[in-house]
Amino acid sequence: MNPIKRGRIITGNWKMNKTHAQALDFIKNLIPQLTNEAVQVFLAVPFTVIYSSSKEAVGTPLVIGAQNMNDASEGAFTGEIAALMLKEAGAQFVILGHSERRYYFHEDDAFINRKIKRALSMQIRPVLCIGETLEERESGRTQEIIDNQLRSCLADIPADTLKNLIVAYEPVWAVGALEGATPEQAQEIHAACRVCLSEILNAEIAQQIVIQYGGTVNSDNAGAFLEQPDIDGLLVGRASLSLQSFIEIINPLNNEDET
Ligand code: PEP
């Protein structure tokens, strides 16, 4: 795993979209537009595309990863995919605990904790998604939920192995929604996440961990999120599906950094 500096990481999450041909076409057009090394662009592609897109991304700033994996090393788990398979295919990171996995496939924190351990043991960077539901937010439990998710998902993992963890704060009510959180709402929770991480791990490592915001990010609101002191990057669903909208999120940052 190459070390990352806490900086701006924009991750596209394609979910169950794009055929092999569509994905390669997108990636071939994306790569020449990634000119600013200050912005790291990650793309979580479908399993079927990992191998060829990682080959395409060799020697470029683009980092290819997966959207999920199983915690077991191998075995009779029909339809699942193992960390070693992802690693060999070229995945450098894996999204774990996405709210869609938690909701549709009933994944719990204990399962996600085992997946994180497996990913780390295979040198695949975990992107741990956490976030509260609308009901939890409205009952004033956001902080408690976030704290519990971080503590359970990161339980019994040595702190020094977690420096390269990425945490994605994705309020469940903001994912795939019409309106996401405001930058101020997100900043408040990101700061609280960092406090919690410094309690679970230590202050030094908590300062290094990239905390991304995800939930209805687009080119109009991306800059405002990234201005917040504890928002180190973005996890982008729908707006990463069109080359133009993804580039519009990435390139304002490039322009800023070049001035
Ligand atoms: C996501 O898939 O993690 C996500 C945040 O989706 P969207 O940007 O479409 O809300």
PDB file of C-alpha atoms and ligand atoms in Angstrom:
ATOM      1  CA  MET A   1       0.000   0.000   0.000  1.00  0.00           C
ATOM      2  CA  ASN A   2       1.545   3.332  -0.998  1.00  0.00           C
ATOM      3  CA  PRO A   3       1.345   5.844   1.852  1.00  0.00           C
ATOM      4  CA  ILE A   4      -1.067   8.701   1.289  1.00  0.00           C
ATOM      5  CA  LYS A   5      -0.791  12.225   2.583  1.00  0.00           C
ATOM      6  CA  ARG A   6      -3.935  13.565   4.153  1.00  0.00           C
ATOM      7  CA  GLY A   7      -5.128  15.571   1.224  1.00  0.00           C
ATOM      8  CA  ARG A   8      -7.833  15.774  -1.307  1.00  0.00           C
ATOM      9  CA  ILE A   9      -8.997  12.397  -2.451  1.00  0.00           C
ATOM     10  CA  ILE A  10     -11.992  12.311  -4.741  1.00  0.00           C
ATOM     11  CA  THR A  11     -13.441   8.822  -5.062  1.00  0.00           C
ATOM     12  CA  GLY A  12     -16.024   7.862  -7.644  1.00  0.00           C
ATOM     13  CA  ASN A  13     -18.322   4.996  -6.687  1.00  0.00           C
ATOM     14  CA  TRP A  14     -19.908   3.553  -9.796  1.00  0.00           C
ATOM     15  CA  LYS A  15     -22.065   1.038  -7.934  1.00  0.00           C
ATOM     16  CA  MET A  16     -23.694  -1.464 -10.340  1.00  0.00           C
ATOM     17  CA  ASN A  17     -23.167   0.667 -13.427  1.00  0.00           C
ATOM     18  CA  LYS A  18     -21.059   0.473 -16.579  1.00  0.00           C
ATOM     19  CA  THR A  19     -20.155  -2.472 -18.742  1.00  0.00           C
ATOM     20  CA  HIS A  20     -16.538  -3.296 -19.455  1.00  0.00           C
ATOM     21  CA  ALA A  21     -16.550  -1.333 -22.704  1.00  0.00           C
ATOM     22  CA  GLN A  22     -18.273   1.687 -21.163  1.00  0.00           C
ATOM     23  CA  ALA A  23     -15.870   1.705 -18.223  1.00  0.00           C
ATOM     24  CA  LEU A  24     -12.730   1.548 -20.357  1.00  0.00           C
ATOM     25  CA  ASP A  25     -13.976   4.265 -22.627  1.00  0.00           C
ATOM     26  CA  PHE A  26     -14.618   6.481 -19.572  1.00  0.00           C
ATOM     27  CA  ILE A  27     -11.232   5.749 -18.005  1.00  0.00           C
ATOM     28  CA  LYS A  28      -9.286   6.358 -21.224  1.00  0.00           C
ATOM     29  CA  ASN A  29     -10.915   9.769 -21.470  1.00  0.00           C
ATOM     30  CA  LEU A  30     -10.524  10.549 -17.775  1.00  0.00           C
ATOM     31  CA  ILE A  31      -6.802   9.828 -17.422  1.00  0.00           C
ATOM     32  CA  PRO A  32      -5.467  12.634 -19.662  1.00  0.00           C
ATOM     33  CA  GLN A  33      -7.494  15.108 -17.613  1.00  0.00           C
ATOM     34  CA  LEU A  34      -5.867  14.138 -14.300  1.00  0.00           C
ATOM     35  CA  THR A  35      -3.021  16.573 -14.436  1.00  0.00           C
ATOM     36  CA  ASN A  36      -2.775  17.849 -10.879  1.00  0.00           C
ATOM     37  CA  GLU A  37      -0.893  15.642  -8.443  1.00  0.00           C
ATOM     38  CA  ALA A  38      -2.419  17.513  -5.497  1.00  0.00           C
ATOM     39  CA  VAL A  39      -5.711  15.756  -6.156  1.00  0.00           C
ATOM     40  CA  GLN A  40      -5.864  11.998  -5.980  1.00  0.00           C
ATOM     41  CA  VAL A  41      -8.659  10.395  -7.924  1.00  0.00           C
ATOM     42  CA  PHE A  42      -9.910   6.980  -6.875  1.00  0.00           C
ATOM     43  CA  LEU A  43     -12.496   5.005  -8.812  1.00  0.00           C
ATOM     44  CA  ALA A  44     -14.468   2.111  -7.313  1.00  0.00           C
ATOM     45  CA  VAL A  45     -15.493   0.097 -10.358  1.00  0.00           C
ATOM     46  CA  PRO A  46     -17.508  -3.128 -10.779  1.00  0.00           C
ATOM     47  CA  PHE A  47     -15.521  -6.349 -10.233  1.00  0.00           C
ATOM     48  CA  THR A  48     -15.587  -7.177 -13.936  1.00  0.00           C
ATOM     49  CA  VAL A  49     -13.683  -4.027 -14.772  1.00  0.00           C
ATOM     50  CA  ILE A  50     -10.983  -3.996 -12.087  1.00  0.00           C
ATOM     51  CA  TYR A  51      -8.357  -5.942 -14.002  1.00  0.00           C
ATOM     52  CA  SER A  52      -8.437  -4.000 -17.244  1.00  0.00           C
ATOM     53  CA  SER A  53      -8.944  -0.595 -15.663  1.00  0.00           C
ATOM     54  CA  SER A  54      -6.016  -1.079 -13.291  1.00  0.00           C
ATOM     55  CA  LYS A  55      -3.830  -1.947 -16.264  1.00  0.00           C
ATOM     56  CA  GLU A  56      -5.022   1.203 -17.988  1.00  0.00           C
ATOM     57  CA  ALA A  57      -4.232   3.216 -14.822  1.00  0.00           C
ATOM     58  CA  VAL A  58      -0.654   1.990 -14.336  1.00  0.00           C
ATOM     59  CA  GLY A  59       1.712   4.980 -14.292  1.00  0.00           C
ATOM     60  CA  THR A  60      -1.163   7.467 -14.038  1.00  0.00           C
ATOM     61  CA  PRO A  61      -2.596   9.253 -10.974  1.00  0.00           C
ATOM     62  CA  LEU A  62      -5.779   7.174 -11.179  1.00  0.00           C
ATOM     63  CA  VAL A  63      -6.265   4.614  -8.398  1.00  0.00           C
ATOM     64  CA  ILE A  64      -8.630   1.724  -9.065  1.00  0.00           C
ATOM     65  CA  GLY A  65     -10.507  -0.117  -6.345  1.00  0.00           C
ATOM     66  CA  ALA A  66     -13.494  -2.303  -5.535  1.00  0.00           C
ATOM     67  CA  GLN A  67     -16.872  -1.642  -3.949  1.00  0.00           C
ATOM     68  CA  ASN A  68     -17.005  -4.622  -1.609  1.00  0.00           C
ATOM     69  CA  MET A  69     -15.356  -7.921  -0.647  1.00  0.00           C
ATOM     70  CA  ASN A  70     -15.881 -10.874   1.657  1.00  0.00           C
ATOM     71  CA  ASP A  71     -13.990 -11.359   4.903  1.00  0.00           C
ATOM     72  CA  ALA A  72     -13.063 -14.998   4.241  1.00  0.00           C
ATOM     73  CA  SER A  73      -9.838 -15.799   2.430  1.00  0.00           C
ATOM     74  CA  GLU A  74     -11.542 -18.335   0.125  1.00  0.00           C
ATOM     75  CA  GLY A  75     -14.205 -21.021   0.211  1.00  0.00           C
ATOM     76  CA  ALA A  76     -17.827 -21.933  -0.409  1.00  0.00           C
ATOM     77  CA  PHE A  77     -19.360 -18.467  -0.548  1.00  0.00           C
ATOM     78  CA  THR A  78     -21.174 -18.441  -3.866  1.00  0.00           C
ATOM     79  CA  GLY A  79     -21.157 -15.063  -5.528  1.00  0.00           C
ATOM     80  CA  GLU A  80     -18.635 -13.494  -3.156  1.00  0.00           C
ATOM     81  CA  ILE A  81     -15.171 -12.163  -3.887  1.00  0.00           C
ATOM     82  CA  ALA A  82     -11.982 -12.506  -1.829  1.00  0.00           C
ATOM     83  CA  ALA A  83      -9.310  -9.939  -1.026  1.00  0.00           C
ATOM     84  CA  LEU A  84      -6.609 -11.905  -2.843  1.00  0.00           C
ATOM     85  CA  MET A  85      -8.737 -11.947  -6.002  1.00  0.00           C
ATOM     86  CA  LEU A  86      -9.118  -8.172  -5.814  1.00  0.00           C
ATOM     87  CA  LYS A  87      -5.445  -7.716  -5.101  1.00  0.00           C
ATOM     88  CA  GLU A  88      -4.368  -9.811  -8.070  1.00  0.00           C
ATOM     89  CA  ALA A  89      -6.825  -7.988 -10.314  1.00  0.00           C
ATOM     90  CA  GLY A  90      -5.163  -4.707  -9.328  1.00  0.00           C
ATOM     91  CA  ALA A  91      -7.537  -3.188  -6.765  1.00  0.00           C
ATOM     92  CA  GLN A  92      -5.710  -0.821  -4.432  1.00  0.00           C
ATOM     93  CA  PHE A  93      -8.630   0.017  -2.180  1.00  0.00           C
ATOM     94  CA  VAL A  94     -12.025  -1.348  -1.283  1.00  0.00           C
ATOM     95  CA  ILE A  95     -15.171   0.404  -0.075  1.00  0.00           C
ATOM     96  CA  LEU A  96     -16.505  -1.399   3.003  1.00  0.00           C
ATOM     97  CA  GLY A  97     -19.721  -0.858   4.931  1.00  0.00           C
ATOM     98  CA  HIS A  98     -21.450   1.274   2.321  1.00  0.00           C
ATOM     99  CA  SER A  99     -24.989   2.082   3.503  1.00  0.00           C
ATOM    100  CA  GLU A 100     -26.416   0.164   0.523  1.00  0.00           C
ATOM    101  CA  ARG A 101     -24.509  -2.948   1.672  1.00  0.00           C
ATOM    102  CA  ARG A 102     -25.729  -2.416   5.231  1.00  0.00           C
ATOM    103  CA  TYR A 103     -29.348  -1.876   4.147  1.00  0.00           C
ATOM    104  CA  TYR A 104     -29.895  -4.307   1.256  1.00  0.00           C
ATOM    105  CA  PHE A 105     -27.503  -7.049   2.348  1.00  0.00           C
ATOM    106  CA  HIS A 106     -27.795  -6.649   6.122  1.00  0.00           C
ATOM    107  CA  GLU A 107     -24.091  -6.190   6.729  1.00  0.00           C
ATOM    108  CA  ASP A 108     -23.288  -5.334  10.326  1.00  0.00           C
ATOM    109  CA  ASP A 109     -20.314  -3.712  12.035  1.00  0.00           C
ATOM    110  CA  ALA A 110     -18.819  -7.049  13.136  1.00  0.00           C
ATOM    111  CA  PHE A 111     -18.753  -8.301   9.529  1.00  0.00           C
ATOM    112  CA  ILE A 112     -17.304  -5.005   8.346  1.00  0.00           C
ATOM    113  CA  ASN A 113     -14.642  -5.213  11.077  1.00  0.00           C
ATOM    114  CA  ARG A 114     -13.576  -8.642   9.782  1.00  0.00           C
ATOM    115  CA  LYS A 115     -13.480  -7.327   6.220  1.00  0.00           C
ATOM    116  CA  ILE A 116     -11.277  -4.403   7.258  1.00  0.00           C
ATOM    117  CA  LYS A 117      -8.854  -6.805   8.935  1.00  0.00           C
ATOM    118  CA  ARG A 118      -8.757  -8.970   5.817  1.00  0.00           C
ATOM    119  CA  ALA A 119      -8.242  -6.001   3.501  1.00  0.00           C
ATOM    120  CA  LEU A 120      -5.389  -4.678   5.643  1.00  0.00           C
ATOM    121  CA  SER A 121      -3.752  -8.093   5.750  1.00  0.00           C
ATOM    122  CA  MET A 122      -3.771  -8.076   1.930  1.00  0.00           C
ATOM    123  CA  GLN A 123      -2.466  -4.506   1.707  1.00  0.00           C
ATOM    124  CA  ILE A 124      -5.715  -3.212   0.244  1.00  0.00           C
ATOM    125  CA  ARG A 125      -6.718   0.196   1.597  1.00  0.00           C
ATOM    126  CA  PRO A 126     -10.140   0.059   3.282  1.00  0.00           C
ATOM    127  CA  VAL A 127     -12.592   2.914   2.782  1.00  0.00           C
ATOM    128  CA  LEU A 128     -14.911   2.561   5.761  1.00  0.00           C
ATOM    129  CA  CYS A 129     -18.351   4.112   5.260  1.00  0.00           C
ATOM    130  CA  ILE A 130     -20.252   5.275   8.314  1.00  0.00           C
ATOM    131  CA  GLY A 131     -23.366   7.374   8.723  1.00  0.00           C
ATOM    132  CA  GLU A 132     -26.636   7.808  10.535  1.00  0.00           C
ATOM    133  CA  THR A 133     -30.171   7.347   9.237  1.00  0.00           C
ATOM    134  CA  LEU A 134     -32.625  10.239   9.153  1.00  0.00           C
ATOM    135  CA  GLU A 135     -34.468   8.831  12.148  1.00  0.00           C
ATOM    136  CA  GLU A 136     -31.229   8.623  14.124  1.00  0.00           C
ATOM    137  CA  ARG A 137     -30.344  12.214  13.214  1.00  0.00           C
ATOM    138  CA  GLU A 138     -33.791  13.493  14.095  1.00  0.00           C
ATOM    139  CA  SER A 139     -33.621  11.814  17.479  1.00  0.00           C
ATOM    140  CA  GLY A 140     -30.286  13.526  18.211  1.00  0.00           C
ATOM    141  CA  ARG A 141     -28.249  10.314  18.046  1.00  0.00           C
ATOM    142  CA  THR A 142     -25.897  11.117  15.167  1.00  0.00           C
ATOM    143  CA  GLN A 143     -22.755  11.369  17.247  1.00  0.00           C
ATOM    144  CA  GLU A 144     -23.535   8.235  19.239  1.00  0.00           C
ATOM    145  CA  ILE A 145     -24.149   6.237  16.033  1.00  0.00           C
ATOM    146  CA  ILE A 146     -20.950   7.466  14.397  1.00  0.00           C
ATOM    147  CA  ASP A 147     -18.918   6.726  17.532  1.00  0.00           C
ATOM    148  CA  ASN A 148     -20.366   3.225  17.800  1.00  0.00           C
ATOM    149  CA  GLN A 149     -19.750   2.450  14.135  1.00  0.00           C
ATOM    150  CA  LEU A 150     -16.141   3.621  14.325  1.00  0.00           C
ATOM    151  CA  ARG A 151     -15.444   1.739  17.551  1.00  0.00           C
ATOM    152  CA  SER A 152     -17.047  -1.509  16.363  1.00  0.00           C
ATOM    153  CA  CYS A 153     -15.685  -1.461  12.824  1.00  0.00           C
ATOM    154  CA  LEU A 154     -12.159  -0.684  14.028  1.00  0.00           C
ATOM    155  CA  ALA A 155     -12.155  -2.952  17.077  1.00  0.00           C
ATOM    156  CA  ASP A 156      -9.011  -4.994  17.759  1.00  0.00           C
ATOM    157  CA  ILE A 157      -7.035  -3.502  14.889  1.00  0.00           C
ATOM    158  CA  PRO A 158      -3.558  -2.170  15.757  1.00  0.00           C
ATOM    159  CA  ALA A 159      -3.527   1.615  15.440  1.00  0.00           C
ATOM    160  CA  ASP A 160      -0.411   1.795  13.283  1.00  0.00           C
ATOM    161  CA  THR A 161      -2.009  -0.396  10.589  1.00  0.00           C
ATOM    162  CA  LEU A 162      -4.848   2.108  10.278  1.00  0.00           C
ATOM    163  CA  LYS A 163      -2.873   5.154   9.108  1.00  0.00           C
ATOM    164  CA  ASN A 164      -3.918   4.443   5.561  1.00  0.00           C
ATOM    165  CA  LEU A 165      -7.555   3.907   6.375  1.00  0.00           C
ATOM    166  CA  ILE A 166     -10.009   6.227   4.684  1.00  0.00           C
ATOM    167  CA  VAL A 167     -13.232   6.994   6.526  1.00  0.00           C
ATOM    168  CA  ALA A 168     -16.187   8.147   4.460  1.00  0.00           C
ATOM    169  CA  TYR A 169     -18.891   9.941   6.412  1.00  0.00           C
ATOM    170  CA  GLU A 170     -22.026   9.330   4.390  1.00  0.00           C
ATOM    171  CA  PRO A 171     -25.258  10.210   6.167  1.00  0.00           C
ATOM    172  CA  VAL A 172     -27.683   7.531   4.958  1.00  0.00           C
ATOM    173  CA  TRP A 173     -30.352  10.153   4.287  1.00  0.00           C
ATOM    174  CA  ALA A 174     -27.959  12.053   2.011  1.00  0.00           C
ATOM    175  CA  VAL A 175     -26.884   9.169  -0.251  1.00  0.00           C
ATOM    176  CA  GLY A 176     -28.732   9.138  -3.565  1.00  0.00           C
ATOM    177  CA  ALA A 177     -30.957  11.927  -2.277  1.00  0.00           C
ATOM    178  CA  LEU A 178     -32.164  15.239  -3.687  1.00  0.00           C
ATOM    179  CA  GLU A 179     -30.306  17.168  -1.020  1.00  0.00           C
ATOM    180  CA  GLY A 180     -27.254  16.169   0.989  1.00  0.00           C
ATOM    181  CA  ALA A 181     -25.848  17.513   4.231  1.00  0.00           C
ATOM    182  CA  THR A 182     -24.640  21.087   4.334  1.00  0.00           C
ATOM    183  CA  PRO A 183     -20.865  21.585   4.494  1.00  0.00           C
ATOM    184  CA  GLU A 184     -21.291  22.850   8.074  1.00  0.00           C
ATOM    185  CA  GLN A 185     -23.298  19.786   9.130  1.00  0.00           C
ATOM    186  CA  ALA A 186     -20.678  17.522   7.568  1.00  0.00           C
ATOM    187  CA  GLN A 187     -17.772  19.427   9.149  1.00  0.00           C
ATOM    188  CA  GLU A 188     -19.310  19.054  12.603  1.00  0.00           C
ATOM    189  CA  ILE A 189     -19.451  15.279  12.245  1.00  0.00           C
ATOM    190  CA  HIS A 190     -16.026  15.039  10.589  1.00  0.00           C
ATOM    191  CA  ALA A 191     -14.475  16.899  13.540  1.00  0.00           C
ATOM    192  CA  ALA A 192     -16.284  14.554  15.933  1.00  0.00           C
ATOM    193  CA  CYS A 193     -15.033  11.537  13.935  1.00  0.00           C
ATOM    194  CA  ARG A 194     -11.480  12.765  14.312  1.00  0.00           C
ATOM    195  CA  VAL A 195     -11.901  13.133  18.069  1.00  0.00           C
ATOM    196  CA  CYS A 196     -13.321   9.620  18.232  1.00  0.00           C
ATOM    197  CA  LEU A 197     -10.468   8.270  16.077  1.00  0.00           C
ATOM    198  CA  SER A 198      -7.933   9.868  18.380  1.00  0.00           C
ATOM    199  CA  GLU A 199      -9.565   8.094  21.329  1.00  0.00           C
ATOM    200  CA  ILE A 200      -9.707   4.718  19.558  1.00  0.00           C
ATOM    201  CA  LEU A 201      -6.255   4.992  17.945  1.00  0.00           C
ATOM    202  CA  ASN A 202      -4.171   7.996  18.952  1.00  0.00           C
ATOM    203  CA  ALA A 203      -4.068  11.686  18.117  1.00  0.00           C
ATOM    204  CA  GLU A 204      -1.189  11.390  15.678  1.00  0.00           C
ATOM    205  CA  ILE A 205      -2.812   8.693  13.572  1.00  0.00           C
ATOM    206  CA  ALA A 206      -6.218  10.351  13.790  1.00  0.00           C
ATOM    207  CA  GLN A 207      -4.673  13.459  12.227  1.00  0.00           C
ATOM    208  CA  GLN A 208      -3.391  11.418   9.279  1.00  0.00           C
ATOM    209  CA  ILE A 209      -6.627   9.644   8.448  1.00  0.00           C
ATOM    210  CA  VAL A 210      -8.464  10.955   5.413  1.00  0.00           C
ATOM    211  CA  ILE A 211     -12.132  11.576   6.160  1.00  0.00           C
ATOM    212  CA  GLN A 212     -14.250  11.961   3.044  1.00  0.00           C
ATOM    213  CA  TYR A 213     -17.779  13.272   2.817  1.00  0.00           C
ATOM    214  CA  GLY A 214     -20.300  11.515   0.617  1.00  0.00           C
ATOM    215  CA  GLY A 215     -23.948  12.182  -0.117  1.00  0.00           C
ATOM    216  CA  THR A 216     -25.300  14.020  -3.144  1.00  0.00           C
ATOM    217  CA  VAL A 217     -22.013  15.699  -3.996  1.00  0.00           C
ATOM    218  CA  ASN A 218     -21.957  17.527  -7.327  1.00  0.00           C
ATOM    219  CA  SER A 219     -19.909  20.195  -9.057  1.00  0.00           C
ATOM    220  CA  ASP A 220     -21.952  22.962  -7.427  1.00  0.00           C
ATOM    221  CA  ASN A 221     -21.361  21.902  -3.830  1.00  0.00           C
ATOM    222  CA  ALA A 222     -18.010  20.024  -3.962  1.00  0.00           C
ATOM    223  CA  GLY A 223     -15.837  23.105  -3.372  1.00  0.00           C
ATOM    224  CA  ALA A 224     -17.773  24.172  -0.273  1.00  0.00           C
ATOM    225  CA  PHE A 225     -17.292  20.754   1.342  1.00  0.00           C
ATOM    226  CA  LEU A 226     -13.575  20.786   0.610  1.00  0.00           C
ATOM    227  CA  GLU A 227     -13.155  24.186   2.244  1.00  0.00           C
ATOM    228  CA  GLN A 228     -14.001  22.637   5.608  1.00  0.00           C
ATOM    229  CA  PRO A 229     -10.954  21.870   7.755  1.00  0.00           C
ATOM    230  CA  ASP A 230     -11.823  18.241   8.496  1.00  0.00           C
ATOM    231  CA  ILE A 231     -13.208  17.287   5.082  1.00  0.00           C
ATOM    232  CA  ASP A 232     -10.301  15.740   3.201  1.00  0.00           C
ATOM    233  CA  GLY A 233     -12.093  14.441   0.168  1.00  0.00           C
ATOM    234  CA  LEU A 234     -15.342  13.319  -1.360  1.00  0.00           C
ATOM    235  CA  LEU A 235     -17.064  10.048  -2.141  1.00  0.00           C
ATOM    236  CA  VAL A 236     -19.172  10.650  -5.206  1.00  0.00           C
ATOM    237  CA  GLY A 237     -21.883   8.345  -6.509  1.00  0.00           C
ATOM    238  CA  ARG A 238     -24.155   9.611  -9.291  1.00  0.00           C
ATOM    239  CA  ALA A 239     -21.954  12.532 -10.291  1.00  0.00           C
ATOM    240  CA  SER A 240     -19.061  10.149 -11.009  1.00  0.00           C
ATOM    241  CA  LEU A 241     -21.027   8.339 -13.703  1.00  0.00           C
ATOM    242  CA  SER A 242     -20.738  11.046 -16.308  1.00  0.00           C
ATOM    243  CA  LEU A 243     -17.245  12.042 -17.348  1.00  0.00           C
ATOM    244  CA  GLN A 244     -18.231  15.674 -17.576  1.00  0.00           C
ATOM    245  CA  SER A 245     -19.728  15.941 -14.109  1.00  0.00           C
ATOM    246  CA  PHE A 246     -16.873  13.962 -12.520  1.00  0.00           C
ATOM    247  CA  ILE A 247     -14.272  16.181 -14.195  1.00  0.00           C
ATOM    248  CA  GLU A 248     -16.198  19.280 -13.111  1.00  0.00           C
ATOM    249  CA  ILE A 249     -15.781  18.114  -9.510  1.00  0.00           C
ATOM    250  CA  ILE A 250     -12.082  17.341  -9.930  1.00  0.00           C
ATOM    251  CA  ASN A 251     -10.941  20.205 -12.119  1.00  0.00           C
ATOM    252  CA  PRO A 252     -11.962  23.218 -10.049  1.00  0.00           C
ATOM    253  CA  LEU A 253      -9.577  21.789  -7.469  1.00  0.00           C
ATOM    254  CA  ASN A 254      -6.849  21.450 -10.082  1.00  0.00           C
ATOM    255  CA  ASN A 255      -7.369  25.047 -11.139  1.00  0.00           C
ATOM    256  CA  GLU A 256      -7.261  26.250  -7.531  1.00  0.00           C
ATOM    257  CA  ASP A 257      -4.044  24.401  -6.832  1.00  0.00           C
ATOM    258  CA  GLU A 258      -2.359  25.704  -9.965  1.00  0.00           C
ATOM    259  CA  THR A 259      -2.901  29.346  -9.001  1.00  0.00           C
TER     260      THR A 259
HETATM  261  C1  PEP B   1     -22.392   6.965  -2.725  1.00  0.00           C
HETATM  262  O1  PEP B   1     -22.690   6.115  -3.530  1.00  0.00           O
HETATM  263  O2  PEP B   1     -21.584   6.699  -1.838  1.00  0.00           O
HETATM  264  C2  PEP B   1     -23.023   8.288  -2.826  1.00  0.00           C
HETATM  265  C3  PEP B   1     -22.669   9.213  -1.975  1.00  0.00           C
HETATM  266  O3  PEP B   1     -23.949   8.457  -3.816  1.00  0.00           O
HETATM  267  P1  PEP B   1     -24.516   9.894  -4.344  1.00  0.00           P
HETATM  268  O4  PEP B   1     -23.326  10.773  -4.583  1.00  0.00           O
HETATM  269  O5  PEP B   1     -25.253   9.559  -5.587  1.00  0.00           O
HETATM  270  O6  PEP B   1     -25.385  10.445  -3.253  1.00  0.00           O
END
